Amino acid sequence: MVSDPAALRVYETDGLASERQMPLTVVFPREADEVVATVRACFEDEVAFVARGSGTSLSGGSVPPPGGVVIALNRMNRILRLDPDEQRAVVEPGVVNAHLSQAAAPYGLYYAPDPSSQVICTLGGNVAFNSGGAHCLKYGMTSNHVLGLRVVLPDGTVERLGGSSLEVPGPDLVGLFVGSEGLMGVAVEITVRLLPKPEAVRTLLAAYGSLQQAGEAVAAVVESGLLPAAMEIMDRLAIEAAEAAVHANYPKGAGALLIVELDGPRDEVESDFVRLHELIRRSGATEVRVASDDAERLKIWKGRKGAFSAVGRLSPAYLVQDGVVPRTRLGEALCEIEQLAAAAGLRVANVFHAGDGNLHPLILYDGRRHGERERAEELAAAILRVCIRQGGSITGEHGVGLEKRQFLGEMFAEDDLRAMARLRREMDPLGIANRGKMFPPGFEEAGEAGRALLPSAAAG
Amino acid sequence: MAVEEVQGADVLAPADPGEAAEAVKASRVVVPRGGGTKWGLVAARMASVAGTQGGVRIVDTTRLAGILQYDPAEYTVTVLAGTRLDDLGQVLRRAGQYLPFDPPLAGRGATAGGAVASGLSGPGRLLRGGVRDFVLGIRFVDGEGRLVRAGGKVVKNAAGFDLPKLFCGSLGELGVLVEVTFKVLPAPPSSGTARFGFDRLPDAAAALRRLLRTPLEPDAVDLVERRALQAASGPEVAGDDPWSLWVRVSGEEAHVAARLDRVEDVVGAPGARLHGPPEQALWDGLRDLDWASRAPAVLRLHTTPGRIERLDEALQRLGALRHYSVAGHVAWAAVESVPARSLVVSELAGLADAALALRGAQGSPHVLMPGEGFARRVKRALDPAGRFGGNG
Ligand SMILES: Cc1cc2nc3c(=O)[nH]c(=O)nc-3n(C[C@H](O)[C@H](O)[C@H](O)COP(=O)(O)OP(=O)(O)OC[C@H]3O[C@@H](n4cnc5c(N)ncnc54)[C@H](O)[C@@H]3O)c2cc1C
Ligand SMILES: Cc1cc2nc3c(=O)[nH]c(=O)nc-3n(C[C@H](O)[C@H](O)[C@H](O)COP(=O)(O)OP(=O)(O)OC[C@H]3O[C@@H](n4cnc5c(N)ncnc54)[C@H](O)[C@@H]3O)c2cc1C
């Protein structure tokens, strides 16, 4: 347990550096029982708490609630079981995403969800946010790979959800818990599916004069019926940043880069790749590079995976957005973002999961300049509204957290939010698990008052 | 709204989501119904709510039919819940797409809402995922008669609680689905199946596990007892072997045969090949439980490939016909009657995570289910007055 102010400061914030809150204290459980004891104590004293993995949340999800306790799970980082025959692993929540794939590698297996932060983020954080990554297009999100959970509910009750089979009967409780942003309790044990490593992987990099051309290439690939494992786009600014940071040796002067990766059984990948290559060559690419070995492939990905942090070199500060638009409206959305950025007088770098319509505009700003941060936040809001207007979502993988609370109410109607709030209240009558996150500001409190008026409250 | 009477229960057939909400509000106890394909599930619910004061209403969703939004380039489709899956399948096929979870009983009139609510997927769920992995958004009527929307219409979305997944397998106990958005994928251009015969189950199960460790990406791997196959397809397909392993691969026509050769290498024996209509008929039959059509009771058990042999011994003691689907993650067992829960618990301890009675259930269709405390809280939140029965 930590209560020294200097040491507490480390836990004051997460990947969204602009939000800070000093925790009351930080506990470092090594065993599930210690988590249970902590949660029970919080419940008895009505103290809010937040579970924390590596604190890489970009939406303020792991910022402590005011006066709250941080349950830091990094020390619960054992792989409890790795069963190659059953193709599954049982892990503690603090296991780092990439470590699991490393441990599975000797058996020819890997864990598919690969957020760009995979070398530091934890599986507990991945579960809470239903994290994605570059390979979601073919393999789905975290939720598609979690079979079972052992969770500590906010009143200290322990429940097992799901199991180790691919299928469960009854309502999909694992599916509900995954992505619930720490509001339904703490995952203390996670059973995940491991997949055989694909036999063959082929990656190409194509340079285009403009973002729009790259977007059209994505549409052409989708239309062809090919199912790539990943399709990622970076714009000029993101390329510049990645170049400066990791020297990926990307084509010079490109307006946009498209990375497409195919994986699967060798014969299929080889013939699909011929089709893909042909398609890309006809798509107006100024240069096409094909990774000839693993080293070249990793180099292509290094620039992409390092793009967020690389952008940090171009600007003293930046906001990462995470909106989704219908894939067919990507071009339109990117144009609008460009216009909005110009109007705000701010630079925006785009790197994104193009195959999923999942945008990550990085809004560059200088907090020392008067009013610039506010303008950046306004621009971020305007971008999210573009996503909502187009029928998309305010988050594809980073969660709502603290940052996007007010937009949840713009995406959903009041009755929709109330249904979620009722679920939250049944799981957590005191509202102590990650209090203040996800729901619009003031909503939960108003919900409490409104509840007395509902005839259903008494019957429940 | 059309009203008829069935089995002493009124049947309301709302024509739009608003009428569905009104139907729920106006009823004391509601059992939602889709296409009538999984009668066991509805019958069990009817039995569990029978005698309810004020009567039971069936809310029939079949008039809530139609495709609301479909743009193939989006890989998503939004339909009203009563839309028949075979109608939807035809529309998707014309665009070269499909629902990879391989919903059972599609040909018999199963609906989108019923498929989601029953949470059942066919053998083809092995490679790309089950129904839960393909439901992106829903609209439903909750226990208070409110229309609620959750999830979205794009392939990726992390905003709010994932109620679309929660509703998979909810069996009408959490609300009446009125609209569903599915993710779809490009359909593979062709497929081929190899059949391998075995005298002993352990050898067949070992071959199955070897296959799973390869990167060959079979999209269906099922292991079936001869007696079950005979009931489904007659002796010529069933063959003489007590057990047969069926492996399907999909992709470009040029590669399917070569991939089946590699499957044979892994299994260590030549396989009999099936293509075209006979192949389709076999998998349709397995998926739609043709082999169990005359069994008084059918159980679906949720297990893992590593437990097949031990589970099989237990199922044999229960006198079951057995079919292991989804590479051994799902065991179908046709039995004379649903065994008492206590017997299931004692016989199957550690061998299956859970079990569902699809037909012949007395009372609750869940014979064994993890997370019941959590499920009760969910139920109280969405249906506090117990309008959808099972007032846990
Ligand atoms: C450079 C960079 C790149 C990124 N790239 C991606 C990406 O490609 N895809 C993507 O999806 N995300 C990405 N992220 C965001 C982030 O890494 C993920 O959301 C990740 O899952 C967070 O994991 P964490 O361990 O850091 O969790 P934290 O930040 O510590 O916590 C995140 C949330 O999870 C909750 N939580 C943590 N552990 C538990 C638990 N055991 N039980 C219940 N709740 C828990 C917390 O309360 C909080 O709400 C990126 C972040 C950075 C900084
Ligand atoms: C062998 C057999 C015997 C039959 N006997 C009778 C009889 O005696 N009397 C009679 O009236 N009919 C009978 N039928 C016809 C049949 O009852 C109905 O049409 C059937 O009950 C409804 O189908 P279903 O909802 O199970 O279909 P499915 O659509 O497959 O539904 C499966 C499950 O999903 C739930 N569900 C379905 N749609 C929704 C939705 N939109 N939202 C939420 N939950 C949903 C259901 O409650 C059920 O739990 C029989 C059918 C068969 C095959």
mmCIF file of C-alpha atoms in Angstrom, chain A residues 33-340:
data_model
loop_
_atom_site.group_PDB
_atom_site.id
_atom_site.type_symbol
_atom_site.label_atom_id
_atom_site.label_comp_id
_atom_site.label_asym_id
_atom_site.label_seq_id
_atom_site.Cartn_x
_atom_site.Cartn_y
_atom_site.Cartn_z
ATOM 1 C CA ASP A 33 -8.100 -12.683 -2.265
ATOM 2 C CA GLU A 34 -6.382 -9.395 -1.616
ATOM 3 C CA VAL A 35 -8.466 -7.776 -4.339
ATOM 4 C CA VAL A 36 -11.603 -9.192 -2.733
ATOM 5 C CA ALA A 37 -10.572 -7.839 0.668
ATOM 6 C CA THR A 38 -9.837 -4.403 -0.781
ATOM 7 C CA VAL A 39 -13.122 -4.218 -2.667
ATOM 8 C CA ARG A 40 -15.060 -5.353 0.419
ATOM 9 C CA ALA A 41 -13.411 -2.699 2.506
ATOM 10 C CA CYS A 42 -14.242 -0.074 -0.111
ATOM 11 C CA PHE A 43 -17.841 -1.292 -0.176
ATOM 12 C CA GLU A 44 -18.177 -1.145 3.586
ATOM 13 C CA ASP A 45 -16.752 2.355 3.812
ATOM 14 C CA GLU A 46 -18.387 3.523 0.579
ATOM 15 C CA VAL A 47 -15.072 4.493 -0.945
ATOM 16 C CA ALA A 48 -14.746 4.559 -4.719
ATOM 17 C CA PHE A 49 -11.983 2.547 -6.389
ATOM 18 C CA VAL A 50 -10.446 2.046 -9.776
ATOM 19 C CA ALA A 51 -8.730 -1.068 -11.070
ATOM 20 C CA ARG A 52 -5.575 -0.186 -12.906
ATOM 21 C CA GLY A 53 -3.375 -2.100 -15.296
ATOM 22 C CA SER A 54 -0.581 -0.192 -16.961
ATOM 23 C CA GLY A 55 -2.432 3.101 -17.105
ATOM 24 C CA THR A 56 -2.200 3.407 -20.892
ATOM 25 C CA SER A 57 -5.858 4.324 -21.240
ATOM 26 C CA LEU A 58 -6.196 7.248 -23.611
ATOM 27 C CA SER A 59 -9.668 8.208 -22.407
ATOM 28 C CA GLY A 60 -8.902 8.745 -18.723
ATOM 29 C CA GLY A 61 -10.398 5.367 -17.800
ATOM 30 C CA SER A 62 -7.819 4.659 -15.106
ATOM 31 C CA VAL A 63 -7.694 8.130 -13.556
ATOM 32 C CA PRO A 64 -8.666 7.698 -9.877
ATOM 33 C CA PRO A 65 -12.159 8.731 -8.823
ATOM 34 C CA PRO A 66 -12.033 11.686 -6.405
ATOM 35 C CA GLY A 67 -11.067 10.400 -2.949
ATOM 36 C CA GLY A 68 -10.733 6.915 -4.408
ATOM 37 C CA VAL A 69 -8.437 3.942 -4.056
ATOM 38 C CA VAL A 70 -6.300 2.639 -6.902
ATOM 39 C CA ILE A 71 -6.097 -1.153 -7.131
ATOM 40 C CA ALA A 72 -2.896 -1.574 -9.133
ATOM 41 C CA LEU A 73 -2.873 -5.021 -10.691
ATOM 42 C CA ASN A 74 0.586 -5.122 -12.315
ATOM 43 C CA ARG A 75 1.886 -7.502 -9.701
ATOM 44 C CA MET A 76 -0.793 -10.040 -10.454
ATOM 45 C CA ASN A 77 1.027 -10.968 -13.625
ATOM 46 C CA ARG A 78 1.261 -14.742 -13.646
ATOM 47 C CA ILE A 79 0.210 -16.920 -16.503
ATOM 48 C CA LEU A 80 -1.604 -19.488 -14.394
ATOM 49 C CA ARG A 81 -2.054 -22.084 -17.102
ATOM 50 C CA LEU A 82 -1.116 -22.388 -20.720
ATOM 51 C CA ASP A 83 -2.731 -25.385 -22.287
ATOM 52 C CA PRO A 84 -1.628 -25.892 -25.897
ATOM 53 C CA ASP A 85 -3.969 -28.825 -26.515
ATOM 54 C CA GLU A 86 -6.977 -26.824 -25.414
ATOM 55 C CA GLN A 87 -5.562 -23.704 -27.101
ATOM 56 C CA ARG A 88 -6.203 -21.554 -24.142
ATOM 57 C CA ALA A 89 -4.489 -19.702 -21.329
ATOM 58 C CA VAL A 90 -5.648 -18.696 -17.894
ATOM 59 C CA VAL A 91 -3.968 -15.511 -16.746
ATOM 60 C CA GLU A 92 -3.977 -12.955 -13.982
ATOM 61 C CA PRO A 93 -5.166 -9.492 -15.045
ATOM 62 C CA GLY A 94 -1.764 -7.832 -14.817
ATOM 63 C CA VAL A 95 -0.200 -9.988 -17.543
ATOM 64 C CA VAL A 96 1.094 -7.773 -20.331
ATOM 65 C CA ASN A 97 -0.580 -8.482 -23.667
ATOM 66 C CA ALA A 98 2.633 -9.181 -25.593
ATOM 67 C CA HIS A 99 3.999 -11.472 -22.866
ATOM 68 C CA LEU A 100 1.163 -13.877 -23.429
ATOM 69 C CA SER A 101 1.994 -14.286 -27.112
ATOM 70 C CA GLN A 102 5.650 -14.728 -26.197
ATOM 71 C CA ALA A 103 4.769 -17.475 -23.747
ATOM 72 C CA ALA A 104 2.551 -19.182 -26.322
ATOM 73 C CA ALA A 105 5.067 -18.941 -29.170
ATOM 74 C CA PRO A 106 6.984 -22.158 -28.381
ATOM 75 C CA TYR A 107 3.729 -24.055 -28.971
ATOM 76 C CA GLY A 108 3.067 -22.352 -32.305
ATOM 77 C CA LEU A 109 0.242 -20.357 -30.744
ATOM 78 C CA TYR A 110 -0.440 -16.668 -30.145
ATOM 79 C CA TYR A 111 -2.992 -14.305 -28.634
ATOM 80 C CA ALA A 112 -4.659 -12.441 -31.498
ATOM 81 C CA PRO A 113 -5.774 -9.020 -30.158
ATOM 82 C CA ASP A 114 -2.839 -6.668 -30.642
ATOM 83 C CA PRO A 115 -3.355 -3.079 -29.505
ATOM 84 C CA SER A 116 -0.459 -0.861 -30.535
ATOM 85 C CA SER A 117 0.314 -0.567 -26.829
ATOM 86 C CA GLN A 118 0.657 -4.342 -26.531
ATOM 87 C CA VAL A 119 4.168 -4.284 -25.121
ATOM 88 C CA ILE A 120 2.920 -2.513 -21.986
ATOM 89 C CA CYS A 121 -0.850 -2.719 -21.623
ATOM 90 C CA THR A 122 -2.380 -5.502 -19.523
ATOM 91 C CA LEU A 123 -5.014 -8.091 -20.312
ATOM 92 C CA GLY A 124 -7.167 -6.690 -17.490
ATOM 93 C CA GLY A 125 -7.145 -3.295 -19.200
ATOM 94 C CA ASN A 126 -7.827 -4.975 -22.551
ATOM 95 C CA VAL A 127 -10.830 -6.762 -21.051
ATOM 96 C CA ALA A 128 -12.213 -3.595 -19.453
ATOM 97 C CA PHE A 129 -11.949 -1.663 -22.722
ATOM 98 C CA ASN A 130 -12.580 -4.484 -25.181
ATOM 99 C CA SER A 131 -9.393 -3.352 -26.831
ATOM 100 C CA GLY A 132 -8.748 -3.804 -30.484
ATOM 101 C CA GLY A 133 -5.710 -3.434 -32.639
ATOM 102 C CA ALA A 134 -4.554 -3.663 -36.210
ATOM 103 C CA HIS A 135 -5.835 -7.194 -36.767
ATOM 104 C CA CYS A 136 -9.471 -6.728 -35.658
ATOM 105 C CA LEU A 137 -10.702 -6.787 -39.206
ATOM 106 C CA LYS A 138 -10.250 -10.519 -39.489
ATOM 107 C CA TYR A 139 -9.855 -11.595 -35.869
ATOM 108 C CA GLY A 140 -12.226 -9.350 -33.925
ATOM 109 C CA MET A 141 -11.686 -7.518 -30.660
ATOM 110 C CA THR A 142 -10.691 -8.698 -27.185
ATOM 111 C CA SER A 143 -14.262 -9.820 -26.585
ATOM 112 C CA ASN A 144 -14.006 -12.387 -29.358
ATOM 113 C CA HIS A 145 -11.088 -14.054 -27.554
ATOM 114 C CA VAL A 146 -12.167 -14.102 -23.906
ATOM 115 C CA LEU A 147 -13.799 -17.394 -22.875
ATOM 116 C CA GLY A 148 -14.165 -16.993 -19.162
ATOM 117 C CA LEU A 149 -13.625 -14.591 -16.282
ATOM 118 C CA ARG A 150 -13.435 -14.607 -12.537
ATOM 119 C CA VAL A 151 -14.606 -11.223 -11.349
ATOM 120 C CA VAL A 152 -14.955 -9.419 -8.044
ATOM 121 C CA LEU A 153 -18.188 -7.470 -8.130
ATOM 122 C CA PRO A 154 -18.248 -4.029 -6.498
ATOM 123 C CA ASP A 155 -19.811 -5.429 -3.318
ATOM 124 C CA GLY A 156 -17.035 -7.983 -2.934
ATOM 125 C CA THR A 157 -18.968 -10.946 -4.331
ATOM 126 C CA VAL A 158 -16.912 -13.244 -6.538
ATOM 127 C CA GLU A 159 -18.463 -14.690 -9.699
ATOM 128 C CA ARG A 160 -17.276 -16.980 -12.442
ATOM 129 C CA LEU A 161 -18.565 -16.077 -15.874
ATOM 130 C CA GLY A 162 -18.293 -18.252 -18.955
ATOM 131 C CA GLY A 163 -15.805 -21.099 -18.879
ATOM 132 C CA SER A 164 -13.243 -22.477 -21.247
ATOM 133 C CA SER A 165 -15.508 -23.560 -24.087
ATOM 134 C CA LEU A 166 -16.061 -21.427 -27.172
ATOM 135 C CA GLU A 167 -19.789 -21.529 -26.449
ATOM 136 C CA VAL A 168 -21.888 -20.842 -23.372
ATOM 137 C CA PRO A 169 -25.616 -21.119 -22.816
ATOM 138 C CA GLY A 170 -27.660 -18.391 -21.247
ATOM 139 C CA PRO A 171 -27.124 -14.679 -21.658
ATOM 140 C CA ASP A 172 -23.564 -13.843 -22.646
ATOM 141 C CA LEU A 173 -22.306 -12.539 -19.325
ATOM 142 C CA VAL A 174 -18.663 -12.546 -20.379
ATOM 143 C CA GLY A 175 -19.698 -10.456 -23.364
ATOM 144 C CA LEU A 176 -21.369 -7.948 -21.039
ATOM 145 C CA PHE A 177 -18.432 -7.695 -18.643
ATOM 146 C CA VAL A 178 -15.870 -7.218 -21.402
ATOM 147 C CA GLY A 179 -15.898 -3.561 -22.360
ATOM 148 C CA SER A 180 -17.699 -2.440 -19.199
ATOM 149 C CA GLU A 181 -14.802 -0.095 -18.404
ATOM 150 C CA GLY A 182 -14.237 -1.269 -14.846
ATOM 151 C CA LEU A 183 -17.796 -0.279 -13.841
ATOM 152 C CA MET A 184 -18.894 -3.833 -13.058
ATOM 153 C CA GLY A 185 -15.970 -4.840 -10.916
ATOM 154 C CA VAL A 186 -12.466 -6.214 -11.187
ATOM 155 C CA ALA A 187 -11.424 -9.122 -13.387
ATOM 156 C CA VAL A 188 -9.013 -11.238 -11.340
ATOM 157 C CA GLU A 189 -8.640 -14.193 -13.664
ATOM 158 C CA ILE A 190 -9.055 -14.267 -17.435
ATOM 159 C CA THR A 191 -9.350 -17.315 -19.693
ATOM 160 C CA VAL A 192 -8.461 -16.542 -23.286
ATOM 161 C CA ARG A 193 -8.320 -18.390 -26.539
ATOM 162 C CA LEU A 194 -4.987 -18.861 -28.277
ATOM 163 C CA LEU A 195 -4.786 -19.373 -32.029
ATOM 164 C CA PRO A 196 -2.287 -21.296 -34.135
ATOM 165 C CA LYS A 197 0.158 -18.868 -35.688
ATOM 166 C CA PRO A 198 -0.783 -18.304 -39.306
ATOM 167 C CA GLU A 199 1.363 -20.339 -41.624
ATOM 168 C CA ALA A 200 2.027 -17.465 -43.967
ATOM 169 C CA VAL A 201 1.888 -13.702 -43.656
ATOM 170 C CA ARG A 202 2.244 -11.239 -46.533
ATOM 171 C CA THR A 203 2.470 -7.530 -46.000
ATOM 172 C CA LEU A 204 2.570 -4.703 -48.475
ATOM 173 C CA LEU A 205 3.010 -1.014 -48.166
ATOM 174 C CA ALA A 206 1.567 1.332 -50.770
ATOM 175 C CA ALA A 207 2.205 5.049 -51.095
ATOM 176 C CA TYR A 208 -0.401 7.447 -52.464
ATOM 177 C CA GLY A 209 -0.465 11.098 -53.365
ATOM 178 C CA SER A 210 -3.523 11.714 -51.215
ATOM 179 C CA LEU A 211 -5.480 10.307 -48.328
ATOM 180 C CA GLN A 212 -8.497 10.003 -50.563
ATOM 181 C CA GLN A 213 -6.689 7.677 -52.984
ATOM 182 C CA ALA A 214 -5.590 5.462 -50.110
ATOM 183 C CA GLY A 215 -9.186 5.379 -48.909
ATOM 184 C CA GLU A 216 -10.395 4.348 -52.352
ATOM 185 C CA ALA A 217 -7.860 1.532 -52.410
ATOM 186 C CA VAL A 218 -9.324 0.234 -49.159
ATOM 187 C CA ALA A 219 -12.796 0.311 -50.681
ATOM 188 C CA ALA A 220 -11.519 -1.638 -53.694
ATOM 189 C CA VAL A 221 -9.984 -4.320 -51.473
ATOM 190 C CA VAL A 222 -13.193 -4.651 -49.470
ATOM 191 C CA GLU A 223 -15.236 -4.906 -52.638
ATOM 192 C CA SER A 224 -12.984 -7.656 -54.033
ATOM 193 C CA GLY A 225 -14.087 -10.004 -51.258
ATOM 194 C CA LEU A 226 -10.570 -10.450 -49.890
ATOM 195 C CA LEU A 227 -10.435 -10.601 -46.113
ATOM 196 C CA PRO A 228 -7.134 -9.032 -45.058
ATOM 197 C CA ALA A 229 -5.952 -9.457 -41.478
ATOM 198 C CA ALA A 230 -5.204 -5.731 -41.335
ATOM 199 C CA MET A 231 -5.607 -2.548 -43.363
ATOM 200 C CA GLU A 232 -4.039 0.560 -41.884
ATOM 201 C CA ILE A 233 -3.618 4.088 -43.197
ATOM 202 C CA MET A 234 -1.237 6.860 -42.131
ATOM 203 C CA ASP A 235 -1.408 10.392 -43.467
ATOM 204 C CA ARG A 236 1.435 12.755 -44.360
ATOM 205 C CA LEU A 237 1.937 14.117 -40.872
ATOM 206 C CA ALA A 238 1.845 10.694 -39.241
ATOM 207 C CA ILE A 239 4.368 9.408 -41.781
ATOM 208 C CA GLU A 240 6.659 12.321 -41.079
ATOM 209 C CA ALA A 241 6.452 11.678 -37.352
ATOM 210 C CA ALA A 242 7.056 7.941 -37.688
ATOM 211 C CA GLU A 243 10.023 8.595 -39.987
ATOM 212 C CA ALA A 244 11.605 10.982 -37.545
ATOM 213 C CA ALA A 245 11.082 8.636 -34.604
ATOM 214 C CA VAL A 246 11.822 5.120 -35.830
ATOM 215 C CA HIS A 247 13.345 5.602 -39.322
ATOM 216 C CA ALA A 248 10.991 3.103 -40.861
ATOM 217 C CA ASN A 249 12.278 4.198 -44.275
ATOM 218 C CA TYR A 250 8.806 4.821 -45.624
ATOM 219 C CA PRO A 251 8.517 6.199 -49.199
ATOM 220 C CA LYS A 252 9.491 9.857 -49.353
ATOM 221 C CA GLY A 253 6.942 12.551 -50.009
ATOM 222 C CA ALA A 254 3.857 10.340 -49.831
ATOM 223 C CA GLY A 255 0.523 11.945 -48.994
ATOM 224 C CA ALA A 256 -0.682 8.716 -47.434
ATOM 225 C CA LEU A 257 0.472 5.178 -46.793
ATOM 226 C CA LEU A 258 -1.611 2.058 -46.803
ATOM 227 C CA ILE A 259 -0.461 -1.128 -45.086
ATOM 228 C CA VAL A 260 -2.306 -4.314 -46.015
ATOM 229 C CA GLU A 261 -1.549 -7.669 -44.453
ATOM 230 C CA LEU A 262 -2.893 -11.079 -45.415
ATOM 231 C CA ASP A 263 -2.420 -14.181 -43.317
ATOM 232 C CA GLY A 264 -3.578 -17.792 -43.324
ATOM 233 C CA PRO A 265 -2.682 -21.090 -44.979
ATOM 234 C CA ARG A 266 0.217 -20.611 -47.403
ATOM 235 C CA ASP A 267 -1.484 -21.546 -50.694
ATOM 236 C CA GLU A 268 -4.384 -19.246 -50.020
ATOM 237 C CA VAL A 269 -2.282 -16.332 -48.872
ATOM 238 C CA GLU A 270 -0.047 -16.610 -51.923
ATOM 239 C CA SER A 271 -2.895 -16.544 -54.418
ATOM 240 C CA ASP A 272 -4.827 -13.863 -52.528
ATOM 241 C CA PHE A 273 -1.664 -11.819 -52.455
ATOM 242 C CA VAL A 274 -1.362 -11.917 -56.229
ATOM 243 C CA ARG A 275 -4.899 -10.557 -56.453
ATOM 244 C CA LEU A 276 -4.213 -7.936 -53.823
ATOM 245 C CA HIS A 277 -1.001 -6.815 -55.458
ATOM 246 C CA GLU A 278 -2.736 -6.404 -58.802
ATOM 247 C CA LEU A 279 -5.558 -4.440 -57.187
ATOM 248 C CA ILE A 280 -3.179 -2.110 -55.420
ATOM 249 C CA ARG A 281 -1.099 -1.565 -58.545
ATOM 250 C CA ARG A 282 -4.223 -0.416 -60.346
ATOM 251 C CA SER A 283 -5.282 1.844 -57.471
ATOM 252 C CA GLY A 284 -3.002 4.737 -58.342
ATOM 253 C CA ALA A 285 -0.257 3.908 -55.851
ATOM 254 C CA THR A 286 2.965 5.804 -56.535
ATOM 255 C CA GLU A 287 5.036 3.071 -54.950
ATOM 256 C CA VAL A 288 4.306 -0.442 -53.701
ATOM 257 C CA ARG A 289 6.671 -2.348 -51.453
ATOM 258 C CA VAL A 290 6.324 -5.956 -50.474
ATOM 259 C CA ALA A 291 7.988 -7.178 -47.305
ATOM 260 C CA SER A 292 10.245 -10.016 -48.361
ATOM 261 C CA ASP A 293 10.971 -11.319 -44.880
ATOM 262 C CA ASP A 294 9.984 -10.943 -41.244
ATOM 263 C CA ALA A 295 12.488 -8.188 -40.630
ATOM 264 C CA GLU A 296 11.045 -6.037 -43.390
ATOM 265 C CA ARG A 297 7.534 -6.776 -42.228
ATOM 266 C CA LEU A 298 8.351 -5.744 -38.669
ATOM 267 C CA LYS A 299 9.913 -2.567 -39.944
ATOM 268 C CA ILE A 300 6.739 -1.621 -41.780
ATOM 269 C CA TRP A 301 4.747 -2.231 -38.620
ATOM 270 C CA LYS A 302 7.209 -0.483 -36.378
ATOM 271 C CA GLY A 303 6.415 2.854 -37.972
ATOM 272 C CA ARG A 304 2.695 2.252 -37.662
ATOM 273 C CA LYS A 305 2.718 0.910 -34.116
ATOM 274 C CA GLY A 306 4.996 3.678 -32.952
ATOM 275 C CA ALA A 307 3.011 6.425 -34.658
ATOM 276 C CA PHE A 308 1.187 7.717 -31.560
ATOM 277 C CA SER A 309 4.305 8.246 -29.548
ATOM 278 C CA ALA A 310 6.172 9.503 -32.612
ATOM 279 C CA VAL A 311 3.685 12.318 -33.029
ATOM 280 C CA GLY A 312 4.800 13.475 -29.592
ATOM 281 C CA ARG A 313 7.990 14.651 -31.299
ATOM 282 C CA LEU A 314 6.130 17.028 -33.567
ATOM 283 C CA SER A 315 4.209 18.737 -30.856
ATOM 284 C CA PRO A 316 4.451 19.389 -27.134
ATOM 285 C CA ALA A 317 1.049 17.752 -26.647
ATOM 286 C CA TYR A 318 -1.663 16.010 -28.597
ATOM 287 C CA LEU A 319 -5.091 14.450 -28.112
ATOM 288 C CA VAL A 320 -5.770 10.986 -29.532
ATOM 289 C CA GLN A 321 -9.279 10.539 -30.809
ATOM 290 C CA ASP A 322 -10.933 7.203 -31.487
ATOM 291 C CA GLY A 323 -14.091 7.520 -33.556
ATOM 292 C CA VAL A 324 -15.728 5.117 -35.957
ATOM 293 C CA VAL A 325 -17.498 5.935 -39.198
ATOM 294 C CA PRO A 326 -19.199 3.646 -41.684
ATOM 295 C CA ARG A 327 -16.358 2.385 -43.819
ATOM 296 C CA THR A 328 -17.982 3.665 -47.018
ATOM 297 C CA ARG A 329 -17.947 7.197 -45.621
ATOM 298 C CA LEU A 330 -14.300 7.283 -44.564
ATOM 299 C CA GLY A 331 -13.294 9.682 -47.359
ATOM 300 C CA GLU A 332 -16.072 12.078 -46.476
ATOM 301 C CA ALA A 333 -15.181 11.954 -42.781
ATOM 302 C CA LEU A 334 -11.493 12.604 -43.438
ATOM 303 C CA CYS A 335 -12.357 15.618 -45.599
ATOM 304 C CA GLU A 336 -14.539 17.030 -42.867
ATOM 305 C CA ILE A 337 -11.809 16.498 -40.299
ATOM 306 C CA GLU A 338 -9.360 18.347 -42.532
ATOM 307 C CA GLN A 339 -11.713 21.291 -42.879
ATOM 308 C CA LEU A 340 -12.467 21.388 -39.162
#
